[in-house]
């Protein structure tokens, strides 16, 4: 292995460590607790080393959002691949989405609530974000209904899931009705 290859591997490992640590701090204490000072103390690298990877917290949030989008897409596809039939796929999709949001609140915030400097719904949207939307679209396009644009239907269904995830996390929805809410969403929006 060349010196250059070793340095690239070490750099990639440091970057993974920075992001993993940022996620850990954010999940434990919230994104306000993620500072370059706290990160540098926790990973035992100087702040200039952090800045050699990310120009600041905004870029860290964006990188976490991209990781989260890839993880969410994988979770959605795994859940829907095991389901048979449109209703089962859409129900599995909804449950997997809501479960991902509940299990990864800081990552979910990085993806959809915080400014990570990422462009959504435009030509230069990063691939992981496009792929996460595609993971939704793959199961929803077959239940959009006649004359309904599958992309628009997916946006509406996604918005409903996002609203449910956000309101549940804020304690605005009774947790005992979560499954009934999911069933109602599937029954009322999807053409099965």
XYZ file of N, CA and C in Angstrom:
576
model
N 0.836 -1.172 0.000
C 0.000 0.000 0.000
C 0.887 1.243 0.000
N 0.519 2.182 -0.836
C 1.308 3.409 -0.927
C 0.995 4.328 0.250
N 1.864 5.282 0.461
C 1.663 6.268 1.527
C 0.379 7.048 1.270
N 0.138 7.382 0.009
C -1.067 8.127 -0.353
C -2.329 7.324 -0.026
N -2.333 6.042 -0.339
C -3.489 5.193 -0.037
C -3.722 5.096 1.468
N -2.648 4.965 2.222
C -2.766 4.896 3.671
C -3.348 6.197 4.225
N -2.875 7.333 3.720
C -3.378 8.631 4.179
C -4.859 8.794 3.841
N -5.256 8.347 2.656
C -6.665 8.430 2.266
C -7.535 7.557 3.163
N -7.035 6.358 3.485
C -7.772 5.466 4.384
C -7.902 6.083 5.768
N -6.820 6.664 6.266
C -6.848 7.303 7.581
C -7.801 8.494 7.588
N -7.786 9.264 6.506
C -8.693 10.411 6.397
C -10.150 9.955 6.401
N -10.443 8.919 5.642
C -11.810 8.389 5.594
C -12.230 7.859 6.965
N -11.318 7.216 7.661
C -11.622 6.698 9.002
C -11.898 7.851 9.970
N -11.111 8.929 9.884
C -11.343 10.099 10.743
C -12.703 10.707 10.449
N -13.036 10.794 9.170
C -14.324 11.375 8.794
C -15.478 10.529 9.345
N -15.366 9.203 9.233
C -16.399 8.323 9.792
C -16.504 8.513 11.302
N -15.358 8.665 11.970
C -15.346 8.872 13.414
C -16.015 10.198 13.787
N -15.733 11.236 13.046
C -16.349 12.540 13.302
C -17.862 12.438 13.181
N -18.325 11.817 12.096
C -19.771 11.710 11.882
C -20.437 10.812 12.914
N -19.811 9.701 13.229
C -20.381 8.799 14.239
C -20.463 9.488 15.594
N -19.453 10.257 15.920
C -19.432 10.965 17.199
C -20.472 12.084 17.209
N -20.598 12.798 16.114
C -21.620 13.847 16.019
C -23.012 13.241 16.198
N -23.245 12.119 15.550
C -24.541 11.441 15.693
C -24.779 11.013 17.137
N -23.762 10.465 17.746
C -23.871 9.999 19.134
C -24.215 11.154 20.071
N -23.503 12.246 19.941
C -23.767 13.414 20.787
C -25.169 13.948 20.522
N -25.543 14.043 19.249
C -26.859 14.567 18.899
C -27.973 13.664 19.430
N -27.793 12.357 19.348
C -28.817 11.444 19.867
C -28.911 11.533 21.388
N -27.786 11.740 22.051
C -27.767 11.821 23.515
C -28.277 13.162 24.036
N -27.841 14.271 23.381
C -28.067 15.595 23.955
C -28.718 16.593 23.003
N -28.951 16.212 21.771
C -29.517 17.130 20.789
C -28.426 17.803 19.965
N -28.827 18.347 18.831
C -27.865 18.957 17.913
C -27.209 20.211 18.483
N -27.867 20.892 19.386
C -27.242 22.079 19.986
C -25.961 21.711 20.731
N -25.876 20.483 21.209
C -24.693 20.037 21.945
C -23.535 19.662 21.020
N -23.788 19.552 19.734
C -22.732 19.184 18.781
C -21.972 20.443 18.397
N -20.779 20.562 18.950
C -19.907 21.687 18.629
C -18.549 21.129 18.219
N -17.788 21.911 17.488
C -16.457 21.433 17.096
C -15.585 21.212 18.329
N -15.762 22.035 19.333
C -14.978 21.856 20.562
C -15.308 20.511 21.220
N -16.594 20.231 21.380
C -17.003 18.972 22.012
C -16.582 17.780 21.155
N -16.738 17.902 19.837
C -16.310 16.818 18.943
C -14.814 16.568 19.065
N -14.038 17.634 19.037
C -12.582 17.466 19.092
C -12.155 16.849 20.426
N -12.821 17.228 21.507
C -12.507 16.624 22.808
C -12.859 15.138 22.813
N -14.018 14.805 22.272
C -14.504 13.424 22.322
C -13.673 12.496 21.445
N -13.266 12.970 20.263
C -12.514 12.079 19.360
C -11.004 12.253 19.491
N -10.603 13.227 20.299
C -9.193 13.468 20.577
C -8.394 13.872 19.335
N -9.015 14.733 18.554
C -8.329 15.399 17.442
C -8.540 16.893 17.635
N -7.635 17.694 17.130
C -7.761 19.139 17.284
C -8.894 19.671 16.400
N -9.366 20.853 16.755
C -10.396 21.494 15.946
C -9.932 21.719 14.509
N -8.675 22.114 14.267
C -8.234 22.258 12.876
C -8.351 20.952 12.077
N -8.157 19.813 12.733
C -8.331 18.532 12.034
C -9.791 18.375 11.621
N -10.711 18.712 12.511
C -12.133 18.646 12.160
C -12.439 19.559 10.980
N -11.896 20.766 11.038
C -12.147 21.717 9.956
C -11.490 21.291 8.638
N -10.530 20.411 8.703
C -9.950 19.901 7.450
C -10.899 18.913 6.770
N -11.884 18.418 7.506
C -12.884 17.506 6.956
C -14.199 18.227 6.656
N -14.620 19.088 7.578
C -15.898 19.792 7.462
C -15.688 21.251 7.829
N -16.283 22.149 7.046
C -16.101 23.569 7.318
C -16.851 24.026 8.558
N -17.745 23.200 9.056
C -18.479 23.567 10.258
C -19.624 22.606 10.503
N -20.420 22.956 11.471
C -21.520 22.107 11.899
C -22.526 21.859 10.777
N -22.777 22.860 9.971
C -23.739 22.717 8.874
C -23.330 21.576 7.940
N -22.049 21.494 7.611
C -21.580 20.414 6.740
C -21.660 19.056 7.438
N -21.437 19.047 8.732
C -21.558 17.801 9.490
C -23.017 17.342 9.464
N -23.927 18.257 9.691
C -25.357 17.929 9.636
C -25.712 17.399 8.246
N -25.210 18.033 7.207
C -25.481 17.570 5.841
C -24.947 16.173 5.594
N -23.750 15.898 6.082
C -23.163 14.560 5.902
C -23.959 13.508 6.674
N -24.406 13.852 7.877
C -25.243 12.933 8.655
C -26.578 12.715 7.932
N -27.128 13.760 7.353
C -28.384 13.630 6.608
C -28.221 12.683 5.422
N -27.109 12.777 4.727
C -26.882 11.880 3.587
C -26.729 10.432 4.043
N -25.995 10.224 5.141
C -25.900 8.877 5.703
C -27.275 8.360 6.101
N -28.033 9.214 6.756
C -29.373 8.832 7.201
C -30.295 8.498 6.042
N -30.202 9.260 4.967
C -31.038 8.983 3.798
C -30.728 7.609 3.218
N -29.446 7.272 3.156
C -29.058 5.950 2.649
C -29.556 4.850 3.587
N -29.452 5.080 4.880
C -29.923 4.096 5.851
C -31.437 3.934 5.785
N -32.147 5.055 5.649
C -33.601 4.986 5.564
C -34.033 4.254 4.300
N -33.400 4.566 3.176
C -33.742 3.891 1.923
C -33.560 2.379 2.060
N -32.467 1.970 2.678
C -32.215 0.542 2.877
C -33.275 -0.078 3.782
N -33.647 0.626 4.846
C -34.664 0.110 5.766
C -36.019 -0.011 5.080
N -36.376 0.971 4.269
C -37.658 0.930 3.558
C -37.685 -0.216 2.565
N -36.605 -0.380 1.836
C -36.556 -1.463 0.842
C -36.567 -2.833 1.515
N -35.864 -2.949 2.620
C -35.855 -4.233 3.333
C -37.256 -4.572 3.826
N -37.959 -3.591 4.361
C -39.306 -3.826 4.877
C -40.285 -4.180 3.765
N -40.193 -3.487 2.657
C -41.163 -3.721 1.585
C -40.846 -4.964 0.768
N -39.592 -5.377 0.733
C -39.236 -6.560 -0.066
C -39.815 -7.830 0.535
N -40.065 -7.826 1.827
C -40.618 -9.005 2.492
C -42.148 -9.048 2.439
N -42.757 -7.970 1.988
C -44.221 -7.879 1.976
C -44.781 -8.349 0.635
N -45.915 -9.019 0.708
C -46.555 -9.506 -0.517
C -47.834 -8.726 -0.769
N -47.935 -8.151 -1.936
C -49.112 -7.397 -2.328
C -48.989 -5.926 -1.990
N -49.725 -5.096 -2.737
C -49.626 -3.638 -2.561
C -49.950 -3.155 -1.152
N -51.029 -3.643 -0.552
C -51.406 -3.179 0.795
C -50.307 -3.521 1.803
N -49.829 -4.731 1.749
C -48.776 -5.147 2.684
C -47.511 -4.330 2.463
N -47.170 -4.016 1.207
C -45.972 -3.211 0.922
C -46.112 -1.798 1.467
N -47.265 -1.185 1.235
C -47.462 0.196 1.683
C -47.503 0.250 3.211
N -48.143 -0.714 3.824
C -48.178 -0.763 5.291
C -46.771 -0.958 5.845
N -46.019 -1.868 5.257
C -44.631 -2.098 5.701
C -43.789 -0.841 5.504
N -43.997 -0.149 4.396
C -43.283 1.097 4.121
C -43.583 2.127 5.211
N -44.857 2.313 5.512
C -45.254 3.309 6.517
C -44.667 2.956 7.883
N -44.777 1.700 8.266
C -44.238 1.283 9.567
C -42.726 1.475 9.621
N -42.038 1.097 8.548
C -40.572 1.222 8.523
C -40.153 2.688 8.593
N -40.862 3.553 7.882
C -40.549 4.986 7.905
C -40.720 5.535 9.329
N -41.866 5.264 9.931
C -42.144 5.777 11.270
C -41.186 5.190 12.299
N -40.833 3.928 12.129
C -39.869 3.293 13.027
C -38.490 3.939 12.887
N -38.071 4.190 11.645
C -36.776 4.842 11.423
C -36.748 6.213 12.106
N -37.809 6.987 11.922
C -37.864 8.325 12.528
C -37.814 8.249 14.046
N -38.507 7.267 14.629
C -38.546 7.137 16.083
C -37.215 6.636 16.649
N -36.557 5.724 15.946
C -35.300 5.152 16.439
C -34.098 6.060 16.222
N -34.202 7.010 15.287
C -33.075 7.867 14.919
C -33.483 9.341 14.923
N -33.930 9.863 16.047
C -34.459 11.236 16.030
C -33.452 12.300 15.593
N -32.202 12.189 16.009
C -31.219 13.208 15.618
C -30.889 13.111 14.131
N -30.804 11.903 13.626
C -30.556 11.722 12.193
C -31.752 12.241 11.400
N -32.948 11.925 11.868
C -34.165 12.395 11.201
C -34.198 13.927 11.185
N -33.813 14.544 12.304
C -33.735 16.008 12.337
C -32.724 16.523 11.322
N -31.576 15.874 11.233
C -30.568 16.302 10.253
C -31.106 16.198 8.842
N -31.896 15.170 8.592
C -32.437 14.956 7.250
C -33.519 15.978 6.889
N -34.401 16.308 7.850
C -35.616 17.038 7.485
C -35.896 18.312 8.266
N -35.199 18.558 9.348
C -35.519 19.738 10.141
C -34.401 20.771 10.142
N -33.170 20.321 10.110
C -32.026 21.229 10.230
C -31.449 21.595 8.867
N -30.719 22.689 8.844
C -30.065 23.136 7.615
C -28.706 22.461 7.481
N -28.651 21.491 6.591
C -27.388 20.820 6.301
C -26.809 21.267 4.974
N -27.395 22.326 4.396
C -26.889 22.846 3.137
C -27.204 21.970 1.932
N -28.177 21.084 2.062
C -28.511 20.164 0.974
C -29.708 20.677 0.188
N -29.665 20.446 -1.104
C -30.761 20.848 -1.979
C -31.739 19.689 -2.116
N -33.015 19.959 -1.919
C -34.071 18.975 -2.084
C -34.905 19.317 -3.305
N -35.388 18.291 -3.981
C -36.356 18.418 -5.069
C -35.879 19.305 -6.223
N -34.591 19.273 -6.485
C -34.031 19.986 -7.623
C -33.069 19.055 -8.354
N -32.610 19.496 -9.492
C -31.746 18.647 -10.306
C -30.475 18.217 -9.582
N -29.884 19.118 -8.794
C -28.627 18.766 -8.134
C -28.813 18.238 -6.705
N -29.996 17.705 -6.422
C -30.213 17.026 -5.147
C -29.228 15.869 -5.054
N -28.548 15.709 -3.923
C -27.588 14.604 -3.780
C -28.267 13.238 -3.948
N -27.541 12.309 -4.517
C -28.074 10.978 -4.826
C -28.708 10.267 -3.634
N -28.102 10.296 -2.440
C -28.761 9.595 -1.329
C -30.169 10.120 -1.034
N -30.386 11.412 -1.202
C -31.720 11.974 -0.985
C -32.674 11.524 -2.087
N -32.199 11.526 -3.313
C -33.024 11.041 -4.426
C -33.375 9.568 -4.232
N -32.401 8.797 -3.759
C -32.636 7.372 -3.569
C -33.641 7.121 -2.452
N -33.594 7.902 -1.393
C -34.573 7.746 -0.311
C -35.979 8.034 -0.830
N -36.119 9.062 -1.654
C -37.427 9.347 -2.246
C -37.837 8.203 -3.167
N -36.896 7.686 -3.931
C -37.193 6.557 -4.821
C -37.653 5.336 -4.034
N -37.080 5.123 -2.852
C -37.501 3.996 -2.023
C -38.962 4.139 -1.608
N -39.419 5.357 -1.411
C -40.838 5.601 -1.146
C -41.657 5.378 -2.417
N -41.210 5.979 -3.493
C -41.936 5.924 -4.766
C -42.122 4.495 -5.264
N -41.133 3.654 -5.088
C -41.191 2.276 -5.590
C -42.399 1.523 -5.067
N -42.772 1.761 -3.831
C -43.936 1.075 -3.264
C -45.219 1.858 -3.438
N -45.123 3.152 -3.602
C -46.326 3.974 -3.640
C -46.870 4.215 -5.042
N -46.016 4.108 -6.061
C -46.511 4.423 -7.404
C -47.626 3.480 -7.846
N -47.602 2.242 -7.362
C -48.629 1.287 -7.769
C -49.972 1.516 -7.076
N -49.994 2.367 -6.044
C -51.246 2.616 -5.318
C -51.688 4.079 -5.412
N -51.103 4.827 -6.326
C -51.433 6.249 -6.458
C -52.841 6.465 -6.989
N -53.305 5.583 -7.822
C -54.638 5.723 -8.410
C -54.551 6.245 -9.829
N -55.588 5.976 -10.581
C -55.645 6.405 -11.983
C -55.641 7.923 -12.081
N -54.832 8.426 -12.978
C -54.766 9.852 -13.234
C -54.013 10.640 -12.182
N -53.419 9.969 -11.205
C -52.670 10.651 -10.150
C -51.187 10.464 -10.433
N -50.465 11.560 -10.481
C -49.031 11.491 -10.732
C -48.361 10.778 -9.559
N -47.642 9.683 -9.806
C -47.025 8.918 -8.710
C -46.077 9.741 -7.834
N -45.336 10.665 -8.437
C -44.426 11.501 -7.657
C -45.174 12.414 -6.704
N -46.266 13.009 -7.186
C -47.068 13.879 -6.316
C -47.727 13.073 -5.203
N -48.240 11.902 -5.556
C -48.842 11.049 -4.537
C -47.810 10.688 -3.472
N -46.605 10.360 -3.901
C -45.534 10.011 -2.966
C -45.222 11.192 -2.056
N -45.194 12.397 -2.610
C -44.948 13.586 -1.780
C -46.019 13.749 -0.711
N -47.282 13.545 -1.085
C -48.381 13.697 -0.131
C -48.304 12.610 0.954
N -48.055 11.377 0.533
C -47.956 10.274 1.491
C -46.770 10.505 2.432
N -45.650 10.919 1.862
C -44.455 11.221 2.650
C -44.748 12.347 3.647
N -45.436 13.381 3.185
C -45.770 14.498 4.077
C -46.631 14.010 5.241
N -47.556 13.103 4.963
C -48.390 12.552 6.035
C -47.534 11.750 7.018
N -46.634 10.924 6.500
C -45.736 10.157 7.377
C -44.865 11.091 8.212
N -44.327 12.116 7.564
C -43.474 13.072 8.275
C -44.265 13.777 9.381
N -45.469 14.168 9.072
C -46.312 14.801 10.080
C -46.587 13.869 11.247
N -46.891 12.616 10.950
C -47.144 11.638 12.009
C -45.893 11.434 12.859
N -44.745 11.302 12.203
C -43.489 11.090 12.928
C -43.174 12.292 13.819
N -43.328 13.477 13.286
C -42.997 14.699 14.015
C -43.951 14.931 15.181
N -45.237 14.750 14.943
C -46.223 14.957 16.007
C -46.111 13.888 17.098
N -45.844 12.664 16.707
C -45.676 11.595 17.702
C -44.466 11.882 18.580
N -43.387 12.290 17.975
C -42.165 12.577 18.734
C -42.358 13.743 19.699
N -43.177 14.700 19.305
C -43.430 15.861 20.161
C -44.481 15.555 21.233
N -44.991 14.321 21.256
C -45.997 13.954 22.242
C -47.364 14.511 21.946
N -47.600 14.890 20.693
C -48.877 15.492 20.310
C -49.921 14.452 19.876
N -49.477 13.214 19.680
C -50.391 12.145 19.278
C -50.333 11.025 20.316
N -51.482 10.471 20.694
C -51.471 9.378 21.667
C -50.748 8.152 21.106
N -49.742 7.645 21.801
C -48.967 6.522 21.277
C -49.782 5.248 21.087
N -50.822 5.046 21.871
C -51.602 3.822 21.760
C -52.375 3.739 20.437
N -52.505 4.842 19.723
C -53.229 4.849 18.451
C -52.304 4.817 17.234
N -51.023 4.598 17.431
C -50.059 4.655 16.329
C -50.401 3.674 15.213
N -50.706 2.447 15.561
C -51.005 1.442 14.536
C -52.308 1.778 13.805
N -53.299 2.232 14.528
C -54.571 2.618 13.882
C -54.359 3.792 12.934
N -53.504 4.733 13.322
C -53.197 5.867 12.446
C -52.561 5.391 11.151
N -51.609 4.469 11.272
C -50.927 3.937 10.092
C -51.918 3.231 9.178
N -52.790 2.416 9.741
C -53.801 1.715 8.942
C -54.735 2.697 8.251
N -55.142 3.739 8.964
C -56.020 4.755 8.375
C -55.335 5.459 7.219
N -54.077 5.798 7.386
C -53.330 6.443 6.313
C -53.301 5.561 5.075
N -52.964 4.302 5.259
C -52.895 3.365 4.133
C -54.261 3.190 3.498
N -55.288 2.990 4.327
C -56.642 2.750 3.801
C -57.212 3.946 3.049
N -56.941 5.143 3.533
C -57.567 6.347 2.951
C -56.794 6.940 1.777
N -55.475 6.809 1.795
C -54.698 7.437 0.727
C -54.377 6.485 -0.420
N -54.102 5.266 -0.109
C -53.670 4.330 -1.151
C -54.877 3.698 -1.845
N -54.800 3.564 -3.162
C -55.819 2.866 -3.943
C -55.384 1.416 -4.016
N -56.039 0.597 -3.199
C -55.642 -0.813 -3.079
C -56.597 -1.737 -3.794
